[in-house]
Amino acid sequence: QVQPVESGGGSVQAGGSLRLSCATPGYGLSRCMGWFRQAPGKEREGVATINDVGIPNYADSVKGRFAISRDNAKNILNLQMNSLKPEDTAMYYCATNFEGVYCDSGAVQPQLFRDRGHGTQVTVSS
């Protein structure tokens, strides 16, 4: 089982930005990588995925505000989050080892990822 390690969370005011990063110590990035989030009392929500050639896919709720990227040479996955809103407040998880067919489906079906990290908290205040 791969254990990704997330970093970069924090607290910001609405309209601010944060950049999350994810590493997979001892492993390379998998073919399909993703981010999902979960707020207290809510279901897991897909945020974004990126395939091995760098094609991203986003949940409607973050399109135009978030950008996922990967550095295969450094084995780092990033999530740039701009124009943050209070409803973006959640624990954000890096996900790897996609078990679906099409990577882009992971943006709406985060349960298709087999492994995830412990998460990093993002809190956006109004």
Tab-separated table of C-alpha atoms in Angstrom:
chain	number	residue	atom	x	y	z
A	1	GLN	CA	0.000	0.000	0.000
A	2	VAL	CA	1.324	3.421	-1.003
A	3	GLN	CA	1.073	6.195	1.589
A	4	PRO	CA	1.128	9.624	-0.060
A	5	VAL	CA	2.218	12.568	2.061
A	6	GLU	CA	0.375	15.857	1.668
A	7	SER	CA	1.568	19.320	2.646
A	8	GLY	CA	0.630	22.954	2.178
A	9	GLY	CA	-2.720	23.249	3.899
A	10	GLY	CA	-3.601	26.148	6.153
A	11	SER	CA	-6.063	28.909	6.905
A	12	VAL	CA	-6.838	31.742	4.505
A	13	GLN	CA	-9.521	34.320	3.957
A	14	ALA	CA	-11.995	34.017	1.139
A	15	GLY	CA	-10.407	35.010	-2.144
A	16	GLY	CA	-6.997	33.830	-1.056
A	17	SER	CA	-4.771	31.089	-2.440
A	18	LEU	CA	-3.045	27.956	-1.216
A	19	ARG	CA	-0.815	25.422	-2.905
A	20	LEU	CA	-0.957	21.795	-1.838
A	21	SER	CA	1.740	19.273	-2.639
A	22	CYS	CA	1.882	15.506	-2.462
A	23	ALA	CA	4.812	13.110	-2.484
A	24	THR	CA	4.867	9.333	-2.618
A	25	PRO	CA	8.073	8.377	-0.788
A	26	GLY	CA	9.654	5.262	-2.216
A	27	TYR	CA	7.308	5.207	-5.198
A	28	GLY	CA	6.837	7.170	-8.364
A	29	LEU	CA	3.621	8.930	-9.235
A	30	SER	CA	1.029	6.513	-10.550
A	31	ARG	CA	-0.516	6.717	-14.020
A	32	CYS	CA	-3.488	8.600	-12.642
A	33	MET	CA	-3.230	10.858	-9.590
A	34	GLY	CA	-5.886	12.915	-7.898
A	35	TRP	CA	-7.089	15.057	-5.051
A	36	PHE	CA	-10.297	14.709	-3.150
A	37	ARG	CA	-11.694	16.433	-0.078
A	38	GLN	CA	-14.017	15.727	2.769
A	39	ALA	CA	-15.686	18.200	5.066
A	40	PRO	CA	-17.101	17.210	8.475
A	41	GLY	CA	-20.455	15.511	8.093
A	42	LYS	CA	-20.191	15.416	4.314
A	43	GLU	CA	-19.341	12.740	1.802
A	44	ARG	CA	-16.001	12.467	0.078
A	45	GLU	CA	-15.879	14.801	-2.932
A	46	GLY	CA	-13.577	14.501	-5.912
A	47	VAL	CA	-11.598	17.633	-6.748
A	48	ALA	CA	-9.254	16.929	-9.645
A	49	THR	CA	-7.312	14.246	-11.452
A	50	ILE	CA	-4.347	14.241	-13.788
A	51	ASN	CA	-3.148	11.451	-16.047
A	52	ASP	CA	0.377	10.408	-16.902
A	53	VAL	CA	0.681	12.864	-19.796
A	54	GLY	CA	-0.560	15.784	-17.748
A	55	ILE	CA	-4.164	16.057	-18.861
A	56	PRO	CA	-6.261	17.389	-15.954
A	57	ASN	CA	-9.900	17.000	-15.099
A	58	TYR	CA	-11.832	18.959	-12.472
A	59	ALA	CA	-14.996	18.774	-10.485
A	60	ASP	CA	-17.439	21.488	-11.534
A	61	SER	CA	-17.157	23.119	-8.111
A	62	VAL	CA	-13.487	24.014	-8.626
A	63	LYS	CA	-13.202	24.573	-12.382
A	64	GLY	CA	-11.475	27.816	-13.220
A	65	ARG	CA	-10.127	28.206	-9.688
A	66	PHE	CA	-7.957	25.135	-9.036
A	67	ALA	CA	-5.097	23.746	-11.118
A	68	ILE	CA	-3.593	20.290	-10.710
A	69	SER	CA	-0.104	19.548	-11.969
A	70	ARG	CA	2.509	16.843	-11.707
A	71	ASP	CA	6.296	16.775	-11.857
A	72	ASN	CA	7.185	13.242	-12.845
A	73	ALA	CA	10.921	13.897	-12.482
A	74	LYS	CA	10.501	14.984	-8.870
A	75	ASN	CA	7.545	12.688	-8.120
A	76	ILE	CA	5.461	15.584	-6.845
A	77	LEU	CA	1.770	16.278	-7.353
A	78	ASN	CA	0.493	19.820	-6.817
A	79	LEU	CA	-2.852	21.519	-6.436
A	80	GLN	CA	-2.917	25.291	-6.852
A	81	MET	CA	-6.071	26.679	-5.292
A	82	ASN	CA	-7.086	30.251	-6.105
A	83	SER	CA	-10.160	32.336	-5.319
A	84	LEU	CA	-10.868	30.127	-2.348
A	85	LYS	CA	-14.357	30.107	-0.869
A	86	PRO	CA	-15.592	29.112	2.594
A	87	GLU	CA	-17.230	26.059	1.014
A	88	ASP	CA	-13.765	24.835	0.015
A	89	THR	CA	-13.035	24.215	3.685
A	90	ALA	CA	-12.236	20.526	4.101
A	91	MET	CA	-9.532	17.965	4.632
A	92	TYR	CA	-7.763	17.484	1.310
A	93	TYR	CA	-6.346	14.110	0.378
A	94	CYS	CA	-3.872	13.058	-2.276
A	95	ALA	CA	-4.929	9.866	-4.026
A	96	THR	CA	-2.974	7.323	-6.027
A	97	ASN	CA	-3.302	3.899	-7.603
A	98	PHE	CA	-6.424	4.519	-9.603
A	99	GLU	CA	-8.481	1.377	-10.169
A	100	GLY	CA	-10.909	2.745	-12.741
A	101	VAL	CA	-10.600	2.823	-16.523
A	102	TYR	CA	-10.598	6.537	-17.371
A	103	CYS	CA	-8.599	8.832	-15.125
A	104	ASP	CA	-10.988	11.749	-15.536
A	105	SER	CA	-13.762	9.795	-13.842
A	106	GLY	CA	-11.768	9.959	-10.631
A	107	ALA	CA	-12.709	13.620	-10.303
A	108	VAL	CA	-16.273	12.576	-9.545
A	109	GLN	CA	-15.614	9.083	-8.224
A	110	PRO	CA	-12.750	9.422	-5.735
A	111	GLN	CA	-13.531	5.967	-4.352
A	112	LEU	CA	-11.834	4.569	-7.472
A	113	PHE	CA	-8.452	5.452	-5.981
A	114	ARG	CA	-7.023	2.678	-3.853
A	115	ASP	CA	-4.588	4.634	-1.696
A	116	ARG	CA	-4.646	8.048	-0.060
A	117	GLY	CA	-2.633	10.091	2.385
A	118	HIS	CA	-3.583	11.304	5.843
A	119	GLY	CA	-4.754	14.614	4.441
A	120	THR	CA	-4.019	18.290	4.952
A	121	GLN	CA	-6.564	20.727	6.362
A	122	VAL	CA	-7.724	23.732	4.347
A	123	THR	CA	-9.821	26.322	6.145
A	124	VAL	CA	-11.282	29.323	4.351
A	125	SER	CA	-12.893	32.064	6.400
A	126	SER	CA	-15.399	34.589	5.110
